mmCIF file of C-alpha atoms and ligand atoms in Angstrom:
data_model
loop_
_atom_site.group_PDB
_atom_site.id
_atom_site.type_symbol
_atom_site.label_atom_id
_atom_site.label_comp_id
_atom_site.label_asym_id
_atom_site.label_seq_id
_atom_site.Cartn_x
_atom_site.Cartn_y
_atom_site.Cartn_z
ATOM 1 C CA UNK A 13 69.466 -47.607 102.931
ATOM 2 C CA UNK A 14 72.924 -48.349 102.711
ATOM 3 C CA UNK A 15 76.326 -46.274 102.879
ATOM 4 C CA UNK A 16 77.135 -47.839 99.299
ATOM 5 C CA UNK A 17 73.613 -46.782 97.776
ATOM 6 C CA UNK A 18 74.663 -43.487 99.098
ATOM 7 C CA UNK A 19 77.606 -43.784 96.440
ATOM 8 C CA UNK A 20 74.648 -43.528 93.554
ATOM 9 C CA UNK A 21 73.789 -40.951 94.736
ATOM 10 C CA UNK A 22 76.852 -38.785 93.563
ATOM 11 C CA UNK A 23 77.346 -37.232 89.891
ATOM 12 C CA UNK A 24 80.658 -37.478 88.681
ATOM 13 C CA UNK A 25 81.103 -34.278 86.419
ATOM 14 C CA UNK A 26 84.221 -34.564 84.510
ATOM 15 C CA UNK A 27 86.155 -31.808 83.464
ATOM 16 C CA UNK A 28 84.412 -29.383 85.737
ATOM 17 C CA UNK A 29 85.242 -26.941 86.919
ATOM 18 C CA UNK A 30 88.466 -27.668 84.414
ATOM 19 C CA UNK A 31 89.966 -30.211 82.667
ATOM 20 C CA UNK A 32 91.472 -33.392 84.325
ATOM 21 C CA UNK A 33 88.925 -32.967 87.608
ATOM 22 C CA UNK A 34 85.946 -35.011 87.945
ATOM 23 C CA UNK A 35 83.546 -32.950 90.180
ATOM 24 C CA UNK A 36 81.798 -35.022 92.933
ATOM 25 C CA UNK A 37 78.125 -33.138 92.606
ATOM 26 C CA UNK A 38 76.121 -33.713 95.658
ATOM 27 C CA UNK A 39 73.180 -32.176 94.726
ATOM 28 C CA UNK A 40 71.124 -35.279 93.714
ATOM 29 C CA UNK A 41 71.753 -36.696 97.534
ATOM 30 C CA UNK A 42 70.446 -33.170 98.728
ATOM 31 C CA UNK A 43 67.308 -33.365 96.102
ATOM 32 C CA UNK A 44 67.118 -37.226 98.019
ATOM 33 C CA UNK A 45 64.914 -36.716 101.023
ATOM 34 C CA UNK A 46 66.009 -40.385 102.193
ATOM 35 C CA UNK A 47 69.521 -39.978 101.236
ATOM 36 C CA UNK A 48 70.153 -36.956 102.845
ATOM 37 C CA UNK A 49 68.473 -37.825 106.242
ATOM 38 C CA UNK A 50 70.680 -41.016 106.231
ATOM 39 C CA UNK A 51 74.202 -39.227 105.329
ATOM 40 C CA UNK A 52 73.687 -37.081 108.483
ATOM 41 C CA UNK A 53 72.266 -39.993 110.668
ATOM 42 C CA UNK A 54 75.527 -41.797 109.876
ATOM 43 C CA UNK A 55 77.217 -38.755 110.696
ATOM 44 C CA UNK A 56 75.138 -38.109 113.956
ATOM 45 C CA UNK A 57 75.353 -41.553 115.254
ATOM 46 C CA UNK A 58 79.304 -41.897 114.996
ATOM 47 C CA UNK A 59 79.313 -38.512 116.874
ATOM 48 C CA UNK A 60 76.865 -38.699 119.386
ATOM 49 C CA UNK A 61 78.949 -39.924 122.045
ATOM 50 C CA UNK A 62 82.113 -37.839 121.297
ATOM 51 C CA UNK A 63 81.388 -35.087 123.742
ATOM 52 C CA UNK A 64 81.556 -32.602 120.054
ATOM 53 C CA UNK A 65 80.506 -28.824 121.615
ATOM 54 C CA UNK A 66 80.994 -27.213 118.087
ATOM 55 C CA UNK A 67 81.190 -28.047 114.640
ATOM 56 C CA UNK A 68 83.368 -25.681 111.787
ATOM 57 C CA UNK A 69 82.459 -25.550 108.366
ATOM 58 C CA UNK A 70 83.899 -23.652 105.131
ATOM 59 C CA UNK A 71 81.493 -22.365 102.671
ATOM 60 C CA UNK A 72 79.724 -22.685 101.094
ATOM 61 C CA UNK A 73 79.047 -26.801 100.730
ATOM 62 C CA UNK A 74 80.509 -27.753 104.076
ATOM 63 C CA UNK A 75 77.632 -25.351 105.227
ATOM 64 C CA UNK A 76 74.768 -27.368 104.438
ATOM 65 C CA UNK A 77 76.464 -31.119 106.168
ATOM 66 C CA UNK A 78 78.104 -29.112 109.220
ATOM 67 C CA UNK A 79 74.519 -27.283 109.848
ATOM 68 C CA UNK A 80 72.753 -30.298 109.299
ATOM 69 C CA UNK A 81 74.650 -32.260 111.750
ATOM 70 C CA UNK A 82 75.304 -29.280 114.251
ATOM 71 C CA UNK A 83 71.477 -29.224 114.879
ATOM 72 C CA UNK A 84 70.981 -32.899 114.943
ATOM 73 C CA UNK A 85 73.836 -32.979 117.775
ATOM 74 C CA UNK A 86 72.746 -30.087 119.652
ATOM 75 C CA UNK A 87 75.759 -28.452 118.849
ATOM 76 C CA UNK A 88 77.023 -24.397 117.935
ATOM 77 C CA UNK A 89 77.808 -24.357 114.179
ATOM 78 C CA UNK A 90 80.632 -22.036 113.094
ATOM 79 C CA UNK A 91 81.138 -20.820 109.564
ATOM 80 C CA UNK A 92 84.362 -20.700 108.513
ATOM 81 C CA UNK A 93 84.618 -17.747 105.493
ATOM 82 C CA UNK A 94 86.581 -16.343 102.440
ATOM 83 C CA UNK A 95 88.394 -12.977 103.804
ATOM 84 C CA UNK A 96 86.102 -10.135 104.086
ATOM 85 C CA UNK A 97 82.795 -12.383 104.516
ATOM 86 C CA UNK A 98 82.634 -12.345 108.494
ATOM 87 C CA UNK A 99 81.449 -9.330 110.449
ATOM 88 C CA UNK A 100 82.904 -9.331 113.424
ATOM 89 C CA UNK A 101 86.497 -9.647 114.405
ATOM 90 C CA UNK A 102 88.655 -12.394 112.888
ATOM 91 C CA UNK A 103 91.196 -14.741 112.870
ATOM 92 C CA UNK A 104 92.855 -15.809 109.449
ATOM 93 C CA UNK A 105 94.428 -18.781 107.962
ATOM 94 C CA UNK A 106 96.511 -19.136 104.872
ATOM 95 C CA UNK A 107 96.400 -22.537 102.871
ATOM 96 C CA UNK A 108 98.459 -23.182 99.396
ATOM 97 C CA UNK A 109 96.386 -23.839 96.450
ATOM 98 C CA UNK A 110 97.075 -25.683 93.092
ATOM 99 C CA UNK A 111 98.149 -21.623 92.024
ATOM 100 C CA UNK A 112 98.808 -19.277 94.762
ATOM 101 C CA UNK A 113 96.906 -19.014 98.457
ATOM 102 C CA UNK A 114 93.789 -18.754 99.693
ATOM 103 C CA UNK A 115 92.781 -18.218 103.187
ATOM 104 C CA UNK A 116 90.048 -18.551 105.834
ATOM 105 C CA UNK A 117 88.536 -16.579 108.788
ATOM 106 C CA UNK A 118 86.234 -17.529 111.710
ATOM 107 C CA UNK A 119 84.947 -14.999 114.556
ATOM 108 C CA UNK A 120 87.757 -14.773 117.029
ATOM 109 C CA UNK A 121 85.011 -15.489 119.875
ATOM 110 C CA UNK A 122 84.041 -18.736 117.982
ATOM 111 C CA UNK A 123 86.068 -20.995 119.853
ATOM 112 C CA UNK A 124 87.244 -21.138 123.239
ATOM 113 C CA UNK A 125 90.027 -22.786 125.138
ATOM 114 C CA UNK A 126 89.109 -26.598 125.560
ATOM 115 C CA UNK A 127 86.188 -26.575 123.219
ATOM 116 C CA UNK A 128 86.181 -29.893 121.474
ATOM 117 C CA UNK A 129 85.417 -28.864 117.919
ATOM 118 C CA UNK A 130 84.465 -31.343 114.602
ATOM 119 C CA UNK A 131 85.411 -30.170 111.338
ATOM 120 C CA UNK A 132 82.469 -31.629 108.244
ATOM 121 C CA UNK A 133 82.735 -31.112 104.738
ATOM 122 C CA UNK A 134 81.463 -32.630 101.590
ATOM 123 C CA UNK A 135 84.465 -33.684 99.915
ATOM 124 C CA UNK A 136 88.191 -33.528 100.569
ATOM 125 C CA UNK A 137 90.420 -33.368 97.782
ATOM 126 C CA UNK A 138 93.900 -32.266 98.603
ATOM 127 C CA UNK A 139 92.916 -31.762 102.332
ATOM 128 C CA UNK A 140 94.139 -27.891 102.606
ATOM 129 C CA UNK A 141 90.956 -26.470 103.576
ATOM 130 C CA UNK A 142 90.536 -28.764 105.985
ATOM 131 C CA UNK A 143 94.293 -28.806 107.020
ATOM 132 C CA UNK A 144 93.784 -24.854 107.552
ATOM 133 C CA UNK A 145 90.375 -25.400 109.222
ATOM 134 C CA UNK A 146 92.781 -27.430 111.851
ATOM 135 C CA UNK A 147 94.642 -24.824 112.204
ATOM 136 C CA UNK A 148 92.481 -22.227 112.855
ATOM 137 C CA UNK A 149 90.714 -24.473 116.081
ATOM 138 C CA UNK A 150 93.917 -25.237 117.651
ATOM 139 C CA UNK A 151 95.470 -21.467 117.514
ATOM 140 C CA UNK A 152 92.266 -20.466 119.324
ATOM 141 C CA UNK A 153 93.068 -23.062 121.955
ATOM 142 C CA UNK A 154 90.280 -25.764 120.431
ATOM 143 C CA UNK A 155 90.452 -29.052 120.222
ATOM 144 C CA UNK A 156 89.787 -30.767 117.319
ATOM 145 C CA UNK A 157 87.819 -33.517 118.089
ATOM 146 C CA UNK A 158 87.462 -35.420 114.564
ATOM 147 C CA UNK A 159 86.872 -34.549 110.828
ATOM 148 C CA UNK A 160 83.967 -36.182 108.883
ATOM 149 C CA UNK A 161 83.544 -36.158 105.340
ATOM 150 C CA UNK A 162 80.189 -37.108 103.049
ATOM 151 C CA UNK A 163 83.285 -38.090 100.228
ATOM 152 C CA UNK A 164 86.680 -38.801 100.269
ATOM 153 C CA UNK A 165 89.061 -38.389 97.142
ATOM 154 C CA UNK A 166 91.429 -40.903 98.313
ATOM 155 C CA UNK A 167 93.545 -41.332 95.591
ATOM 156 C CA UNK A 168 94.677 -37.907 96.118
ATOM 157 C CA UNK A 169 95.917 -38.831 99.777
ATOM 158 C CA UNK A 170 94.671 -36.049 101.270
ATOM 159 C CA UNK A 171 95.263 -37.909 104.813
ATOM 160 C CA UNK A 172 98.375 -37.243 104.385
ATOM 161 C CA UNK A 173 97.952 -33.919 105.736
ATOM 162 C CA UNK A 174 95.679 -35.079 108.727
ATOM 163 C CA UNK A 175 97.994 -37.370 110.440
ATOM 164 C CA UNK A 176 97.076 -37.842 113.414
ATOM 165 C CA UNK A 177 93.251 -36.664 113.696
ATOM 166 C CA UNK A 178 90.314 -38.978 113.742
ATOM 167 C CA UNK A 179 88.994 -38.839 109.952
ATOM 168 C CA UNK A 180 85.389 -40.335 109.392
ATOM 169 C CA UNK A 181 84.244 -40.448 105.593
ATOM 170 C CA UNK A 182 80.832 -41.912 104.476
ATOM 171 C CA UNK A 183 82.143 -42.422 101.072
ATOM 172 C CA UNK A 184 85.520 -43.348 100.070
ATOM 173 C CA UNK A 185 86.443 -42.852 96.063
ATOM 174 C CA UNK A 186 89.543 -44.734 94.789
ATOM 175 C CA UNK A 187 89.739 -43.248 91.785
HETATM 176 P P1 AMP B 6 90.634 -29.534 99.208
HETATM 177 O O1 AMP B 6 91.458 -29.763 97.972
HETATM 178 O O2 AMP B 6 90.512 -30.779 100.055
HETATM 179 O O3 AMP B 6 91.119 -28.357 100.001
HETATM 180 O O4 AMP B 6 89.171 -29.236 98.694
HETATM 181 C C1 AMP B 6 88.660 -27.949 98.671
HETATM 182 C C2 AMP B 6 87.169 -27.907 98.546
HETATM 183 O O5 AMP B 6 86.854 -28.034 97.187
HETATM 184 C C3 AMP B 6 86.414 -28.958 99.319
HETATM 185 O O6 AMP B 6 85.748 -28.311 100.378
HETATM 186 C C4 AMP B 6 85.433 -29.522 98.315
HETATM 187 O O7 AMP B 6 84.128 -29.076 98.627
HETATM 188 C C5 AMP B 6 85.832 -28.956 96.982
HETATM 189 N N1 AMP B 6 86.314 -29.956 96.036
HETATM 190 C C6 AMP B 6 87.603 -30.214 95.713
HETATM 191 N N2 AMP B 6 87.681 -31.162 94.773
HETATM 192 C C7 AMP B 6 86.415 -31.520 94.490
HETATM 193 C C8 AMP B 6 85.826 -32.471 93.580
HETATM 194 N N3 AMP B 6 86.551 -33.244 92.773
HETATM 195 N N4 AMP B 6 84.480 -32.581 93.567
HETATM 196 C C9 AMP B 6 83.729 -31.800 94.374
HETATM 197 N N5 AMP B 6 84.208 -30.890 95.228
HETATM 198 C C10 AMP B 6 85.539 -30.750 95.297
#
């Protein structure tokens, strides 16, 4: 199977969860035994040789690629949480959203000095989860290795808040 067959395998769902977005809905790659074992083999095999010691995801969809991969590469998986969610102690990031802020939290023993950490979500949109994900790993002295996406929503240049990191998406969307 092919990266582009992967592409079928992803619902557009317009107008959810509001007007003017067209949700990317994974699930029918999940439901694809064949699919899904290929997404992270892609994944796994541009990876393998990185020297990657951890992998950070947010919840709750970056959960189920970052895991994936994490055990495929050996590798400690670290959830990265809504406030309150974690716990143990934390440490926070803020991001800007369309409206307002949001923020994330990961263990404060999570990462340590030197660590060379990968970042994997689903989809990127604007890129502020993952910009804040960034964040987090490199206040805790981390490296961050690369980012890998399943999809990427380039026509909303989310890059543009990633300059300068090693970005690796399966699927790229141009509009
Ligand atoms: P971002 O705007 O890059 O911070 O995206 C935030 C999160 O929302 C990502 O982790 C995605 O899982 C999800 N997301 C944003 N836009 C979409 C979309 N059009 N389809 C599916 N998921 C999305």
């Amino acid at each position: 199977m092919e990266k582009h067959e992967l592409e079928k395998k992803i619902r557009d769902i317009p107008g959810f969860p509001k007007a003017g977005i067209i949700f990317k809905d994974i699930t029918p790659l999940l439901l694809d035994t064949k699919s899904f074992k290929q997404a992270i083999d892609i994944m796994a095999d541009y990876y393998k040789d990185k020297n990657i010691t951890s992998i950070v995801s947010a919840e709750a969809r970056g959960f189920i690629f970052g895991g994936a991969l994490a055990y495929k590469l050996g590798v400690g998986f670290i959830p990265a949480r809504k406030p309150g969610k974690l716990p143990y102690k934390t440490i926070r990031q803020e991001y800007e959203l369309e409206y307002g802020t949001d923020a994330l939290e990961i263990h404060e023993d999570a990462i340590k000095f030197g660590d060379r950490v990968l970042i994997v979500d689903d989809v990127i949109a604007t890129g502020g989860t993952t910009a804040a994900q960034a964040k987090l790993i490199e206040k805790m002295g981390g490296e961050v290795a690369g980012i890998c996406f399943l999809v990427e929503l380039a026509f909303l240049n989310p890059l543009e808040k990633l300059k300068g990191y090693d970005v690796f998406s399966l699927i790229i969307c141009d509009k």
